[in-house]
Amino acid sequence: MNSVETRESEIALCVRRVLKKYFHDLDGEPATGLHELFMVSLEKPLIEEILQRAGHNQSRAAEWLGINRNTLRKKMQQYGLE
């Protein structure tokens, strides 16, 4: 297994661990809006970290994320990262 597969596996394990705790904490109550909850919870710190590592170069950060620079700017605005 290469290092990318290992990182993905670690991320998946982390998500599974958090989900198990989330459902445990719900104690039988219905879950709603999980996709949005997780996307916001993952996307904002991901963008923050990539921007920092890219020296706040938005073009480089967008390339690393595999998204268009305009999409990155829209997401930065959405999360108040400007």
Tab-separated table of N, CA, C and O in Angstrom:
chain	number	residue	atom	x	y	z
A	1	MET	N	0.860	-1.184	0.000
A	1	MET	CA	0.000	0.000	0.000
A	1	MET	C	0.899	1.237	0.000
A	1	MET	O	1.820	1.342	0.800
A	2	ASN	N	0.627	2.201	-0.898
A	2	ASN	CA	1.457	3.406	-0.942
A	2	ASN	C	0.983	4.419	0.098
A	2	ASN	O	-0.033	4.240	0.753
A	3	SER	N	1.737	5.513	0.231
A	3	SER	CA	1.444	6.490	1.290
A	3	SER	C	0.102	7.191	1.094
A	3	SER	O	-0.559	7.541	2.056
A	4	VAL	N	-0.326	7.407	-0.158
A	4	VAL	CA	-1.622	8.044	-0.401
A	4	VAL	C	-2.740	7.128	0.084
A	4	VAL	O	-3.667	7.560	0.749
A	5	GLU	N	-2.651	5.839	-0.237
A	5	GLU	CA	-3.657	4.885	0.226
A	5	GLU	C	-3.682	4.823	1.745
A	5	GLU	O	-4.733	4.728	2.347
A	6	THR	N	-2.523	4.899	2.373
A	6	THR	CA	-2.449	4.872	3.828
A	6	THR	C	-3.142	6.093	4.407
A	6	THR	O	-3.933	5.966	5.340
A	7	ARG	N	-2.875	7.279	3.877
A	7	ARG	CA	-3.528	8.502	4.364
A	7	ARG	C	-5.036	8.420	4.191
A	7	ARG	O	-5.788	8.788	5.074
A	8	GLU	N	-5.491	7.941	3.041
A	8	GLU	CA	-6.925	7.818	2.815
A	8	GLU	C	-7.534	6.855	3.826
A	8	GLU	O	-8.594	7.101	4.367
A	9	SER	N	-6.845	5.784	4.095
A	9	SER	CA	-7.329	4.813	5.062
A	9	SER	C	-7.427	5.436	6.453
A	9	SER	O	-8.399	5.202	7.167
A	10	GLU	N	-6.437	6.231	6.823
A	10	GLU	CA	-6.459	6.896	8.119
A	10	GLU	C	-7.617	7.890	8.200
A	10	GLU	O	-8.282	8.002	9.234
A	11	ILE	N	-7.869	8.591	7.130
A	11	ILE	CA	-8.987	9.543	7.092
A	11	ILE	C	-10.302	8.789	7.224
A	11	ILE	O	-11.181	9.183	7.997
A	12	ALA	N	-10.448	7.702	6.482
A	12	ALA	CA	-11.679	6.909	6.554
A	12	ALA	C	-11.898	6.370	7.958
A	12	ALA	O	-13.018	6.394	8.476
A	13	LEU	N	-10.835	5.883	8.591
A	13	LEU	CA	-10.953	5.376	9.964
A	13	LEU	C	-11.374	6.481	10.924
A	13	LEU	O	-12.191	6.260	11.816
A	14	CYS	N	-10.833	7.660	10.738
A	14	CYS	CA	-11.195	8.793	11.581
A	14	CYS	C	-12.672	9.142	11.409
A	14	CYS	O	-13.383	9.359	12.391
A	15	VAL	N	-13.145	9.171	10.174
A	15	VAL	CA	-14.552	9.476	9.910
A	15	VAL	C	-15.444	8.425	10.548
A	15	VAL	O	-16.443	8.746	11.200
A	16	ARG	N	-15.068	7.161	10.408
A	16	ARG	CA	-15.860	6.085	11.009
A	16	ARG	C	-15.916	6.222	12.534
A	16	ARG	O	-16.970	6.050	13.153
A	17	ARG	N	-14.773	6.549	13.142
A	17	ARG	CA	-14.709	6.705	14.600
A	17	ARG	C	-15.618	7.852	15.055
A	17	ARG	O	-16.389	7.718	16.008
A	18	VAL	N	-15.561	8.962	14.346
A	18	VAL	CA	-16.382	10.118	14.699
A	18	VAL	C	-17.866	9.801	14.502
A	18	VAL	O	-18.705	10.180	15.329
A	19	LEU	N	-18.197	9.106	13.420
A	19	LEU	CA	-19.592	8.734	13.183
A	19	LEU	C	-20.121	7.820	14.276
A	19	LEU	O	-21.250	7.985	14.746
A	20	LYS	N	-19.321	6.845	14.675
A	20	LYS	CA	-19.750	5.935	15.740
A	20	LYS	C	-20.034	6.705	17.022
A	20	LYS	O	-21.044	6.480	17.692
A	21	LYS	N	-19.146	7.638	17.363
A	21	LYS	CA	-19.354	8.451	18.559
A	21	LYS	C	-20.596	9.331	18.398
A	21	LYS	O	-21.391	9.474	19.322
A	22	TYR	N	-20.765	9.914	17.220
A	22	TYR	CA	-21.914	10.779	16.952
A	22	TYR	C	-23.221	10.006	17.176
A	22	TYR	O	-24.124	10.476	17.866
A	23	PHE	N	-23.308	8.799	16.587
A	23	PHE	CA	-24.523	8.006	16.744
A	23	PHE	C	-24.698	7.540	18.188
A	23	PHE	O	-25.819	7.490	18.693
A	24	HIS	N	-23.614	7.218	18.855
A	24	HIS	CA	-23.698	6.844	20.269
A	24	HIS	C	-24.257	8.003	21.087
A	24	HIS	O	-25.138	7.821	21.930
A	25	ASP	N	-23.739	9.202	20.825
A	25	ASP	CA	-24.183	10.391	21.559
A	25	ASP	C	-25.643	10.741	21.267
A	25	ASP	O	-26.314	11.337	22.103
A	26	LEU	N	-26.143	10.376	20.069
A	26	LEU	CA	-27.542	10.630	19.738
A	26	LEU	C	-28.480	9.771	20.590
A	26	LEU	O	-29.641	10.129	20.777
A	27	ASP	N	-27.957	8.651	21.062
A	27	ASP	CA	-28.715	7.773	21.959
A	27	ASP	C	-30.102	7.440	21.409
A	27	ASP	O	-31.121	7.571	22.095
A	28	GLY	N	-30.130	7.031	20.127
A	28	GLY	CA	-31.379	6.604	19.521
A	28	GLY	C	-32.174	7.698	18.829
A	28	GLY	O	-33.142	7.412	18.119
A	29	GLU	N	-31.812	8.953	19.027
A	29	GLU	CA	-32.492	10.049	18.334
A	29	GLU	C	-32.143	9.983	16.849
A	29	GLU	O	-31.056	9.556	16.477
A	30	PRO	N	-33.061	10.430	15.981
A	30	PRO	CA	-32.784	10.365	14.540
A	30	PRO	C	-31.690	11.357	14.127
A	30	PRO	O	-31.593	12.448	14.678
A	31	ALA	N	-30.898	10.937	13.178
A	31	ALA	CA	-29.844	11.797	12.632
A	31	ALA	C	-30.364	12.484	11.382
A	31	ALA	O	-31.061	11.872	10.578
A	32	THR	N	-30.039	13.754	11.223
A	32	THR	CA	-30.439	14.490	10.023
A	32	THR	C	-29.292	15.392	9.582
A	32	THR	O	-28.480	15.825	10.403
A	33	GLY	N	-29.226	15.670	8.296
A	33	GLY	CA	-28.259	16.618	7.757
A	33	GLY	C	-26.805	16.199	7.900
A	33	GLY	O	-25.926	17.055	7.980
A	34	LEU	N	-26.550	14.893	7.922
A	34	LEU	CA	-25.178	14.430	8.149
A	34	LEU	C	-24.215	14.827	7.030
A	34	LEU	O	-23.061	15.153	7.305
A	35	HIS	N	-24.684	14.794	5.805
A	35	HIS	CA	-23.786	15.139	4.695
A	35	HIS	C	-23.287	16.567	4.851
A	35	HIS	O	-22.081	16.825	4.809
A	36	GLU	N	-24.187	17.500	5.050
A	36	GLU	CA	-23.789	18.899	5.216
A	36	GLU	C	-22.907	19.085	6.452
A	36	GLU	O	-21.895	19.784	6.405
A	37	LEU	N	-23.293	18.448	7.550
A	37	LEU	CA	-22.513	18.539	8.786
A	37	LEU	C	-21.074	18.098	8.561
A	37	LEU	O	-20.126	18.796	8.945
A	38	PHE	N	-20.899	16.962	7.907
A	38	PHE	CA	-19.549	16.449	7.685
A	38	PHE	C	-18.794	17.247	6.638
A	38	PHE	O	-17.591	17.488	6.790
A	39	MET	N	-19.465	17.676	5.589
A	39	MET	CA	-18.773	18.430	4.555
A	39	MET	C	-18.238	19.747	5.114
A	39	MET	O	-17.092	20.115	4.874
A	40	VAL	N	-19.049	20.450	5.883
A	40	VAL	CA	-18.599	21.707	6.482
A	40	VAL	C	-17.486	21.432	7.488
A	40	VAL	O	-16.480	22.133	7.534
A	41	SER	N	-17.656	20.386	8.281
A	41	SER	CA	-16.661	20.056	9.307
A	41	SER	C	-15.321	19.665	8.705
A	41	SER	O	-14.279	19.912	9.302
A	42	LEU	N	-15.347	19.069	7.528
A	42	LEU	CA	-14.107	18.641	6.871
A	42	LEU	C	-13.525	19.714	5.964
A	42	LEU	O	-12.313	19.924	5.923
A	43	GLU	N	-14.401	20.389	5.230
A	43	GLU	CA	-13.945	21.291	4.175
A	43	GLU	C	-13.242	22.543	4.712
A	43	GLU	O	-12.194	22.926	4.185
A	44	LYS	N	-13.797	23.158	5.742
A	44	LYS	CA	-13.195	24.391	6.245
A	44	LYS	C	-11.767	24.159	6.748
A	44	LYS	O	-10.841	24.854	6.317
A	45	PRO	N	-11.520	23.190	7.649
A	45	PRO	CA	-10.138	22.991	8.093
A	45	PRO	C	-9.218	22.515	6.969
A	45	PRO	O	-8.028	22.838	6.958
A	46	LEU	N	-9.757	21.761	6.013
A	46	LEU	CA	-8.962	21.330	4.868
A	46	LEU	C	-8.473	22.540	4.085
A	46	LEU	O	-7.279	22.670	3.785
A	47	ILE	N	-9.382	23.448	3.778
A	47	ILE	CA	-9.020	24.643	3.017
A	47	ILE	C	-8.054	25.514	3.812
A	47	ILE	O	-7.072	26.023	3.262
A	48	GLU	N	-8.312	25.692	5.106
A	48	GLU	CA	-7.415	26.496	5.952
A	48	GLU	C	-5.995	25.933	5.929
A	48	GLU	O	-5.025	26.687	5.762
A	49	GLU	N	-5.877	24.636	6.095
A	49	GLU	CA	-4.551	24.000	6.151
A	49	GLU	C	-3.834	24.087	4.809
A	49	GLU	O	-2.640	24.399	4.748
A	50	ILE	N	-4.561	23.838	3.734
A	50	ILE	CA	-3.948	23.895	2.403
A	50	ILE	C	-3.513	25.318	2.079
A	50	ILE	O	-2.422	25.540	1.547
A	51	LEU	N	-4.350	26.299	2.395
A	51	LEU	CA	-3.964	27.692	2.164
A	51	LEU	C	-2.693	28.046	2.930
A	51	LEU	O	-1.785	28.693	2.393
A	52	GLN	N	-2.625	27.620	4.167
A	52	GLN	CA	-1.435	27.906	4.975
A	52	GLN	C	-0.199	27.250	4.360
A	52	GLN	O	0.845	27.884	4.215
A	53	ARG	N	-0.323	25.992	3.985
A	53	ARG	CA	0.824	25.266	3.413
A	53	ARG	C	1.227	25.809	2.044
A	53	ARG	O	2.371	25.677	1.647
A	54	ALA	N	0.256	26.419	1.345
A	54	ALA	CA	0.536	27.001	0.025
A	54	ALA	C	0.985	28.454	0.148
A	54	ALA	O	1.079	29.153	-0.859
A	55	GLY	N	1.258	28.899	1.356
A	55	GLY	CA	1.687	30.278	1.561
A	55	GLY	C	0.604	31.272	1.176
A	55	GLY	O	0.908	32.370	0.720
A	56	HIS	N	-0.647	30.876	1.321
A	56	HIS	CA	-1.823	31.687	0.972
A	56	HIS	C	-1.882	32.021	-0.512
A	56	HIS	O	-2.566	32.956	-0.914
A	57	ASN	N	-1.172	31.239	-1.317
A	57	ASN	CA	-1.251	31.365	-2.769
A	57	ASN	C	-2.492	30.588	-3.223
A	57	ASN	O	-2.510	29.355	-3.213
A	58	GLN	N	-3.528	31.318	-3.609
A	58	GLN	CA	-4.804	30.686	-3.927
A	58	GLN	C	-4.728	29.794	-5.159
A	58	GLN	O	-5.387	28.748	-5.207
A	59	SER	N	-3.940	30.180	-6.139
A	59	SER	CA	-3.811	29.342	-7.335
A	59	SER	C	-3.178	28.006	-6.986
A	59	SER	O	-3.639	26.948	-7.436
A	60	ARG	N	-2.127	28.041	-6.198
A	60	ARG	CA	-1.450	26.811	-5.779
A	60	ARG	C	-2.383	25.961	-4.909
A	60	ARG	O	-2.483	24.743	-5.096
A	61	ALA	N	-3.071	26.598	-3.962
A	61	ALA	CA	-3.989	25.872	-3.080
A	61	ALA	C	-5.100	25.207	-3.892
A	61	ALA	O	-5.436	24.044	-3.653
A	62	ALA	N	-5.659	25.924	-4.845
A	62	ALA	CA	-6.714	25.365	-5.688
A	62	ALA	C	-6.195	24.168	-6.479
A	62	ALA	O	-6.878	23.144	-6.593
A	63	GLU	N	-4.980	24.290	-6.984
A	63	GLU	CA	-4.380	23.175	-7.725
A	63	GLU	C	-4.212	21.962	-6.812
A	63	GLU	O	-4.541	20.836	-7.194
A	64	TRP	N	-3.681	22.177	-5.615
A	64	TRP	CA	-3.490	21.074	-4.664
A	64	TRP	C	-4.819	20.422	-4.302
A	64	TRP	O	-4.896	19.214	-4.091
A	65	LEU	N	-5.875	21.233	-4.177
A	65	LEU	CA	-7.196	20.711	-3.833
A	65	LEU	C	-7.904	20.066	-5.025
A	65	LEU	O	-8.873	19.335	-4.855
A	66	GLY	N	-7.422	20.377	-6.219
A	66	GLY	CA	-8.048	19.833	-7.421
A	66	GLY	C	-9.348	20.531	-7.769
A	66	GLY	O	-10.263	19.924	-8.333
A	67	ILE	N	-9.415	21.827	-7.421
A	67	ILE	CA	-10.605	22.619	-7.728
A	67	ILE	C	-10.182	23.889	-8.448
A	67	ILE	O	-9.016	24.281	-8.423
A	68	ASN	N	-11.141	24.540	-9.070
A	68	ASN	CA	-10.909	25.797	-9.761
A	68	ASN	C	-10.631	26.899	-8.734
A	68	ASN	O	-11.200	26.892	-7.645
A	69	ARG	N	-9.791	27.858	-9.089
A	69	ARG	CA	-9.470	28.961	-8.181
A	69	ARG	C	-10.717	29.744	-7.784
A	69	ARG	O	-10.870	30.170	-6.630
A	70	ASN	N	-11.644	29.939	-8.729
A	70	ASN	CA	-12.886	30.647	-8.403
A	70	ASN	C	-13.723	29.862	-7.397
A	70	ASN	O	-14.365	30.446	-6.527
A	71	THR	N	-13.712	28.555	-7.522
A	71	THR	CA	-14.421	27.710	-6.551
A	71	THR	C	-13.786	27.863	-5.175
A	71	THR	O	-14.493	27.969	-4.169
A	72	LEU	N	-12.464	27.877	-5.129
A	72	LEU	CA	-11.762	28.070	-3.861
A	72	LEU	C	-12.147	29.412	-3.247
A	72	LEU	O	-12.448	29.490	-2.056
A	73	ARG	N	-12.146	30.464	-4.039
A	73	ARG	CA	-12.499	31.791	-3.518
A	73	ARG	C	-13.930	31.810	-2.979
A	73	ARG	O	-14.202	32.386	-1.927
A	74	LYS	N	-14.844	31.127	-3.671
A	74	LYS	CA	-16.230	31.048	-3.219
A	74	LYS	C	-16.308	30.318	-1.876
A	74	LYS	O	-17.002	30.757	-0.958
A	75	LYS	N	-15.571	29.232	-1.744
A	75	LYS	CA	-15.570	28.467	-0.498
A	75	LYS	C	-14.897	29.261	0.627
A	75	LYS	O	-15.351	29.205	1.777
A	76	MET	N	-13.863	30.010	0.308
A	76	MET	CA	-13.213	30.864	1.313
A	76	MET	C	-14.208	31.886	1.833
A	76	MET	O	-14.278	32.133	3.046
A	77	GLN	N	-14.960	32.466	0.923
A	77	GLN	CA	-15.970	33.453	1.332
A	77	GLN	C	-17.048	32.780	2.182
A	77	GLN	O	-17.459	33.312	3.210
A	78	GLN	N	-17.500	31.609	1.754
A	78	GLN	CA	-18.532	30.858	2.475
A	78	GLN	C	-18.112	30.588	3.917
A	78	GLN	O	-18.926	30.689	4.834
A	79	TYR	N	-16.830	30.272	4.132
A	79	TYR	CA	-16.337	29.925	5.469
A	79	TYR	C	-15.681	31.095	6.187
A	79	TYR	O	-15.111	30.913	7.255
A	80	GLY	N	-15.741	32.281	5.604
A	80	GLY	CA	-15.159	33.457	6.233
A	80	GLY	C	-13.645	33.373	6.331
A	80	GLY	O	-13.051	33.798	7.331
A	81	LEU	N	-13.004	32.891	5.298
A	81	LEU	CA	-11.552	32.711	5.284
A	81	LEU	C	-10.829	33.754	4.451
A	81	LEU	O	-9.682	33.578	4.081
A	82	GLU	N	-11.472	34.851	4.169
A	82	GLU	CA	-10.831	35.880	3.337
A	82	GLU	C	-9.926	36.765	4.156
A	82	GLU	O	-10.120	37.020	5.284
